[in-house]
Amino acid sequence: MSNKDCEKAGRGRFIVFEGIDGSGKSSQMRELAKRLTKSGKKVITTAEPTGSAIGVFIRSVLGGEIRKTEEELAALFALDRIYHNKEIEKYLGEGIDVLCDRYYYSSLAYQGSETDIERIKKLNLDRSDIRVPDICIFVDVSTEVALQRILGRGNKIEIYETAEKLDRVRKRFFDVFEMMKTEGRKDAVCIVDNSGSFGVAAEKVFQSVEKIR
Ligand code: TYD
């Protein structure tokens, strides 16, 4: 094994989960953490926005308590991500697999639809301080299934407005993945259908991750 291979084999894997609200991405992420731990791997789970001061500030913007433009919000997400990367790097270097709930695909899908996508790309892609994940698992469900799950949580929502929004965001994620393919980016994206059996989807997630290395 060459030095480079040795180093690679010892590093943890950086696995990102994306999906619309109600897709079950967080549950699938927790399930993968369980399966990896059972197979003897060291794993940590994390999320964006983070719990840092910037992450807390972002939540106040998302909650409507503080007003910022969509571009300002995108810059805040990128800054939160840069700080998050320092922590992620540390774990990966220690051989720990890092599972992250949302990453720059969310910025491209959400902020990219509200403002100039090229600016969002500049903030997040081809940067040495924002790592490209080893894999992005997109946990996919139809808008109808997502809505049923959201309603099942007992949340009161404006159903038509939300259905339209969920649909828009889901399509936007697919546009982002298509754009990355067209641009020949090294992002590996795996779309996993989570509308049926949770166990079948979980197995597919596990197999996709095991294929990385
Ligand atoms: P959160 O309550 O964590 O929701 P979820 O369970 O859906 O992940 O809120 C995160 C919100 O932040 C979510 O609506 C997506 C949004 N977001 C962006 O708009 N851009 C980003 O870069 C990230 C990471 C999240």
mmCIF file of C-alpha atoms and ligand atoms in Angstrom:
data_model
loop_
_atom_site.group_PDB
_atom_site.id
_atom_site.type_symbol
_atom_site.label_atom_id
_atom_site.label_comp_id
_atom_site.label_asym_id
_atom_site.label_seq_id
_atom_site.Cartn_x
_atom_site.Cartn_y
_atom_site.Cartn_z
ATOM 1 C CA MET A 1 0.000 0.000 0.000
ATOM 2 C CA SER A 2 1.395 3.434 -0.882
ATOM 3 C CA ASN A 3 1.613 6.178 1.742
ATOM 4 C CA LYS A 4 -1.300 7.918 0.118
ATOM 5 C CA ASP A 5 -3.442 4.753 0.281
ATOM 6 C CA CYS A 6 -2.493 4.219 3.927
ATOM 7 C CA GLU A 7 -3.514 7.747 4.785
ATOM 8 C CA LYS A 8 -6.784 7.335 2.868
ATOM 9 C CA ALA A 9 -7.616 4.019 4.513
ATOM 10 C CA GLY A 10 -7.100 5.540 7.975
ATOM 11 C CA ARG A 11 -9.315 8.555 7.406
ATOM 12 C CA GLY A 12 -12.961 8.691 8.284
ATOM 13 C CA ARG A 13 -15.580 9.143 5.576
ATOM 14 C CA PHE A 14 -17.577 12.331 5.187
ATOM 15 C CA ILE A 15 -21.208 11.428 4.523
ATOM 16 C CA VAL A 16 -23.864 14.080 3.951
ATOM 17 C CA PHE A 17 -27.639 13.584 4.121
ATOM 18 C CA GLU A 18 -30.005 15.838 2.217
ATOM 19 C CA GLY A 19 -33.738 15.740 1.613
ATOM 20 C CA ILE A 20 -36.895 17.786 1.886
ATOM 21 C CA ASP A 21 -38.752 18.200 5.164
ATOM 22 C CA GLY A 22 -40.613 14.968 5.931
ATOM 23 C CA SER A 23 -38.256 12.833 3.818
ATOM 24 C CA GLY A 24 -36.944 10.950 6.841
ATOM 25 C CA LYS A 25 -33.326 12.001 6.212
ATOM 26 C CA SER A 26 -32.539 12.506 9.903
ATOM 27 C CA SER A 27 -33.959 9.067 10.821
ATOM 28 C CA GLN A 28 -31.995 7.450 8.002
ATOM 29 C CA MET A 29 -28.870 9.238 9.184
ATOM 30 C CA ARG A 30 -29.332 7.936 12.728
ATOM 31 C CA GLU A 31 -29.954 4.426 11.373
ATOM 32 C CA LEU A 32 -26.721 4.542 9.334
ATOM 33 C CA ALA A 33 -24.832 5.688 12.446
ATOM 34 C CA LYS A 34 -26.202 2.631 14.293
ATOM 35 C CA ARG A 35 -25.281 0.240 11.498
ATOM 36 C CA LEU A 36 -21.764 1.640 11.116
ATOM 37 C CA THR A 37 -21.181 1.533 14.876
ATOM 38 C CA LYS A 38 -22.362 -2.087 14.918
ATOM 39 C CA SER A 39 -19.880 -2.919 12.171
ATOM 40 C CA GLY A 40 -17.089 -1.561 14.365
ATOM 41 C CA LYS A 41 -16.690 1.935 12.886
ATOM 42 C CA LYS A 42 -16.252 5.105 14.912
ATOM 43 C CA VAL A 43 -18.982 7.571 13.961
ATOM 44 C CA ILE A 44 -20.179 11.033 14.874
ATOM 45 C CA THR A 45 -23.350 12.778 13.696
ATOM 46 C CA THR A 46 -23.632 16.499 13.140
ATOM 47 C CA ALA A 47 -25.875 19.002 11.366
ATOM 48 C CA GLU A 48 -26.041 22.369 9.641
ATOM 49 C CA PRO A 49 -26.859 25.002 10.658
ATOM 50 C CA THR A 50 -24.545 24.090 13.553
ATOM 51 C CA GLY A 51 -24.977 24.910 17.222
ATOM 52 C CA SER A 52 -22.280 27.610 17.000
ATOM 53 C CA ALA A 53 -22.988 31.321 17.530
ATOM 54 C CA ILE A 54 -23.325 31.711 13.741
ATOM 55 C CA GLY A 55 -25.683 28.715 13.595
ATOM 56 C CA VAL A 56 -27.830 30.190 16.357
ATOM 57 C CA PHE A 57 -27.887 33.516 14.508
ATOM 58 C CA ILE A 58 -28.959 31.718 11.302
ATOM 59 C CA ARG A 59 -31.842 30.087 13.205
ATOM 60 C CA SER A 60 -33.022 33.526 14.337
ATOM 61 C CA VAL A 61 -33.031 34.617 10.689
ATOM 62 C CA LEU A 62 -34.905 31.451 9.626
ATOM 63 C CA GLY A 63 -37.375 32.014 12.462
ATOM 64 C CA GLY A 64 -38.036 35.566 11.251
ATOM 65 C CA GLU A 65 -36.708 37.272 14.396
ATOM 66 C CA ILE A 66 -33.838 38.903 12.495
ATOM 67 C CA ARG A 67 -34.132 40.118 8.920
ATOM 68 C CA LYS A 68 -31.372 39.399 6.398
ATOM 69 C CA THR A 69 -31.381 39.201 2.616
ATOM 70 C CA GLU A 70 -31.130 35.776 1.007
ATOM 71 C CA GLU A 71 -27.558 36.605 -0.055
ATOM 72 C CA GLU A 72 -26.585 37.583 3.463
ATOM 73 C CA LEU A 73 -28.140 34.345 4.688
ATOM 74 C CA ALA A 74 -26.117 32.368 2.125
ATOM 75 C CA ALA A 75 -22.921 34.021 3.370
ATOM 76 C CA LEU A 76 -23.841 33.151 6.966
ATOM 77 C CA PHE A 77 -24.440 29.499 6.015
ATOM 78 C CA ALA A 78 -21.051 29.410 4.235
ATOM 79 C CA LEU A 79 -19.279 30.923 7.247
ATOM 80 C CA ASP A 80 -20.964 28.429 9.581
ATOM 81 C CA ARG A 81 -19.802 25.676 7.162
ATOM 82 C CA ILE A 82 -16.184 26.909 7.150
ATOM 83 C CA TYR A 83 -16.011 26.730 10.953
ATOM 84 C CA HIS A 84 -17.820 23.381 10.874
ATOM 85 C CA ASN A 85 -15.196 22.082 8.431
ATOM 86 C CA LYS A 86 -12.420 22.573 10.975
ATOM 87 C CA GLU A 87 -14.251 20.223 13.340
ATOM 88 C CA ILE A 88 -15.146 17.783 10.544
ATOM 89 C CA GLU A 89 -11.491 17.642 9.411
ATOM 90 C CA LYS A 90 -10.368 16.862 12.930
ATOM 91 C CA TYR A 91 -12.723 13.867 13.213
ATOM 92 C CA LEU A 92 -11.910 12.561 9.733
ATOM 93 C CA GLY A 93 -8.215 12.758 10.570
ATOM 94 C CA GLU A 94 -8.853 10.622 13.653
ATOM 95 C CA GLY A 95 -10.451 7.932 11.474
ATOM 96 C CA ILE A 96 -13.994 8.808 12.539
ATOM 97 C CA ASP A 97 -16.830 8.731 9.990
ATOM 98 C CA VAL A 98 -18.711 12.048 10.012
ATOM 99 C CA LEU A 99 -22.428 11.976 9.181
ATOM 100 C CA CYS A 100 -23.835 15.443 8.497
ATOM 101 C CA ASP A 101 -27.506 16.427 8.257
ATOM 102 C CA ARG A 102 -27.531 19.024 5.421
ATOM 103 C CA TYR A 103 -24.530 20.701 3.752
ATOM 104 C CA TYR A 104 -23.853 22.949 0.758
ATOM 105 C CA TYR A 105 -26.402 21.155 -1.436
ATOM 106 C CA SER A 106 -29.029 22.824 0.804
ATOM 107 C CA SER A 107 -27.484 26.258 0.186
ATOM 108 C CA LEU A 108 -27.528 25.615 -3.564
ATOM 109 C CA ALA A 109 -31.115 24.346 -3.467
ATOM 110 C CA TYR A 110 -32.649 26.874 -1.035
ATOM 111 C CA GLN A 111 -30.601 30.080 -1.361
ATOM 112 C CA GLY A 112 -29.754 29.258 -5.000
ATOM 113 C CA SER A 113 -33.397 29.461 -5.937
ATOM 114 C CA GLU A 114 -33.872 32.857 -4.290
ATOM 115 C CA THR A 115 -30.748 34.558 -5.577
ATOM 116 C CA ASP A 116 -27.984 34.201 -8.193
ATOM 117 C CA ILE A 117 -26.849 30.550 -8.078
ATOM 118 C CA GLU A 118 -23.368 31.499 -9.339
ATOM 119 C CA ARG A 119 -22.795 33.540 -6.195
ATOM 120 C CA ILE A 120 -23.898 30.626 -4.009
ATOM 121 C CA LYS A 121 -21.533 28.343 -5.926
ATOM 122 C CA LYS A 122 -18.677 30.784 -5.390
ATOM 123 C CA LEU A 123 -19.357 30.826 -1.660
ATOM 124 C CA ASN A 124 -19.344 27.034 -1.359
ATOM 125 C CA LEU A 125 -17.606 25.180 -4.194
ATOM 126 C CA ASP A 126 -13.936 24.790 -5.212
ATOM 127 C CA ARG A 127 -12.791 26.015 -1.819
ATOM 128 C CA SER A 128 -10.036 24.509 0.268
ATOM 129 C CA ASP A 129 -11.918 25.360 3.479
ATOM 130 C CA ILE A 130 -15.174 23.628 2.450
ATOM 131 C CA ARG A 131 -14.587 19.926 1.826
ATOM 132 C CA VAL A 132 -16.383 17.943 -0.884
ATOM 133 C CA PRO A 133 -18.216 15.077 0.854
ATOM 134 C CA ASP A 134 -17.291 11.469 0.006
ATOM 135 C CA ILE A 135 -20.978 10.914 -0.666
ATOM 136 C CA CYS A 136 -24.239 12.835 -0.525
ATOM 137 C CA ILE A 137 -27.240 10.653 0.215
ATOM 138 C CA PHE A 138 -30.423 12.304 -1.005
ATOM 139 C CA VAL A 139 -33.279 10.732 0.914
ATOM 140 C CA ASP A 140 -36.129 11.023 -1.529
ATOM 141 C CA VAL A 141 -39.889 10.819 -1.091
ATOM 142 C CA SER A 142 -42.742 12.238 -3.111
ATOM 143 C CA THR A 143 -44.237 15.509 -1.908
ATOM 144 C CA GLU A 144 -47.411 13.604 -0.908
ATOM 145 C CA VAL A 145 -45.522 11.188 1.356
ATOM 146 C CA ALA A 146 -43.504 14.055 2.884
ATOM 147 C CA LEU A 147 -46.724 15.966 3.627
ATOM 148 C CA GLN A 148 -48.335 12.948 5.281
ATOM 149 C CA ARG A 149 -45.289 12.549 7.509
ATOM 150 C CA ILE A 150 -45.244 16.248 8.439
ATOM 151 C CA LEU A 151 -48.962 16.110 9.268
ATOM 152 C CA GLY A 152 -48.366 12.896 11.234
ATOM 153 C CA ARG A 153 -46.043 14.844 13.543
ATOM 154 C CA GLY A 154 -49.076 16.866 14.556
ATOM 155 C CA ASN A 155 -47.846 20.083 12.972
ATOM 156 C CA LYS A 156 -50.463 22.544 11.863
ATOM 157 C CA ILE A 157 -49.607 23.672 8.350
ATOM 158 C CA GLU A 158 -51.129 25.447 5.416
ATOM 159 C CA ILE A 159 -51.346 22.339 3.293
ATOM 160 C CA TYR A 160 -51.453 23.748 -0.252
ATOM 161 C CA GLU A 161 -48.765 26.320 0.324
ATOM 162 C CA THR A 162 -46.507 23.672 1.876
ATOM 163 C CA ALA A 163 -47.123 21.090 -0.859
ATOM 164 C CA GLU A 164 -46.104 23.587 -3.498
ATOM 165 C CA LYS A 165 -43.026 24.630 -1.541
ATOM 166 C CA LEU A 166 -41.891 21.051 -0.895
ATOM 167 C CA ASP A 167 -42.306 20.238 -4.557
ATOM 168 C CA ARG A 168 -40.257 23.264 -5.575
ATOM 169 C CA VAL A 169 -37.419 22.420 -3.192
ATOM 170 C CA ARG A 170 -37.340 18.749 -4.254
ATOM 171 C CA LYS A 171 -37.090 19.747 -7.921
ATOM 172 C CA ARG A 172 -34.438 22.261 -7.037
ATOM 173 C CA PHE A 173 -32.265 19.566 -5.428
ATOM 174 C CA PHE A 174 -32.521 17.498 -8.612
ATOM 175 C CA ASP A 175 -31.508 20.547 -10.685
ATOM 176 C CA VAL A 176 -28.493 21.040 -8.414
ATOM 177 C CA PHE A 177 -27.404 17.385 -8.797
ATOM 178 C CA GLU A 178 -27.861 17.624 -12.562
ATOM 179 C CA MET A 179 -25.807 20.809 -12.676
ATOM 180 C CA MET A 180 -22.994 19.127 -10.753
ATOM 181 C CA LYS A 181 -22.981 16.216 -13.180
ATOM 182 C CA THR A 182 -22.939 18.549 -16.195
ATOM 183 C CA GLU A 183 -20.063 20.507 -14.696
ATOM 184 C CA GLY A 184 -18.129 17.279 -14.063
ATOM 185 C CA ARG A 185 -17.808 17.910 -10.332
ATOM 186 C CA LYS A 186 -16.482 15.094 -8.161
ATOM 187 C CA ASP A 187 -19.508 15.130 -5.850
ATOM 188 C CA ALA A 188 -20.946 11.621 -5.562
ATOM 189 C CA VAL A 189 -24.702 11.738 -5.118
ATOM 190 C CA CYS A 190 -26.823 8.696 -4.266
ATOM 191 C CA ILE A 191 -30.600 9.074 -4.436
ATOM 192 C CA VAL A 192 -32.397 6.672 -2.108
ATOM 193 C CA ASP A 193 -36.157 6.225 -2.316
ATOM 194 C CA ASN A 194 -37.574 6.354 1.213
ATOM 195 C CA SER A 195 -41.307 6.243 0.387
ATOM 196 C CA GLY A 196 -41.616 2.522 1.067
ATOM 197 C CA SER A 197 -39.894 0.276 3.582
ATOM 198 C CA PHE A 198 -37.568 2.135 5.963
ATOM 199 C CA GLY A 199 -35.406 -0.996 6.284
ATOM 200 C CA VAL A 200 -34.941 -1.432 2.537
ATOM 201 C CA ALA A 201 -33.898 2.224 2.178
ATOM 202 C CA ALA A 202 -31.564 1.909 5.184
ATOM 203 C CA GLU A 203 -29.874 -1.118 3.605
ATOM 204 C CA LYS A 204 -29.382 0.798 0.354
ATOM 205 C CA VAL A 205 -27.833 3.712 2.272
ATOM 206 C CA PHE A 206 -25.505 1.317 4.120
ATOM 207 C CA GLN A 207 -24.439 -0.445 0.903
ATOM 208 C CA SER A 208 -23.751 2.865 -0.872
ATOM 209 C CA VAL A 209 -21.545 4.004 1.986
ATOM 210 C CA GLU A 210 -19.687 0.686 2.200
ATOM 211 C CA LYS A 211 -18.840 1.061 -1.496
ATOM 212 C CA ILE A 212 -16.919 4.292 -0.884
ATOM 213 C CA ARG A 213 -13.855 2.436 0.470
HETATM 214 P P1 TYD B 1 -33.950 22.381 10.431
HETATM 215 O O1 TYD B 1 -34.875 22.795 11.502
HETATM 216 O O2 TYD B 1 -32.667 21.751 10.829
HETATM 217 O O3 TYD B 1 -34.766 21.509 9.422
HETATM 218 P P2 TYD B 1 -34.563 20.117 8.721
HETATM 219 O O4 TYD B 1 -35.018 19.094 9.697
HETATM 220 O O5 TYD B 1 -35.461 20.211 7.528
HETATM 221 O O6 TYD B 1 -33.119 19.956 8.335
HETATM 222 O O7 TYD B 1 -33.690 23.677 9.562
HETATM 223 C C1 TYD B 1 -32.782 23.769 8.625
HETATM 224 C C2 TYD B 1 -33.337 24.716 7.603
HETATM 225 O O8 TYD B 1 -32.288 25.464 7.035
HETATM 226 C C3 TYD B 1 -34.043 23.995 6.476
HETATM 227 O O9 TYD B 1 -35.260 24.621 6.186
HETATM 228 C C4 TYD B 1 -33.112 24.186 5.292
HETATM 229 C C5 TYD B 1 -32.379 25.440 5.641
HETATM 230 N N1 TYD B 1 -31.012 25.514 5.084
HETATM 231 C C6 TYD B 1 -30.762 26.409 4.062
HETATM 232 O O10 TYD B 1 -31.659 27.125 3.609
HETATM 233 N N2 TYD B 1 -29.483 26.506 3.565
HETATM 234 C C7 TYD B 1 -28.455 25.755 4.043
HETATM 235 O O11 TYD B 1 -27.301 25.879 3.569
HETATM 236 C C8 TYD B 1 -28.745 24.817 5.107
HETATM 237 C C9 TYD B 1 -27.641 23.974 5.665
HETATM 238 C C10 TYD B 1 -30.034 24.740 5.596
#
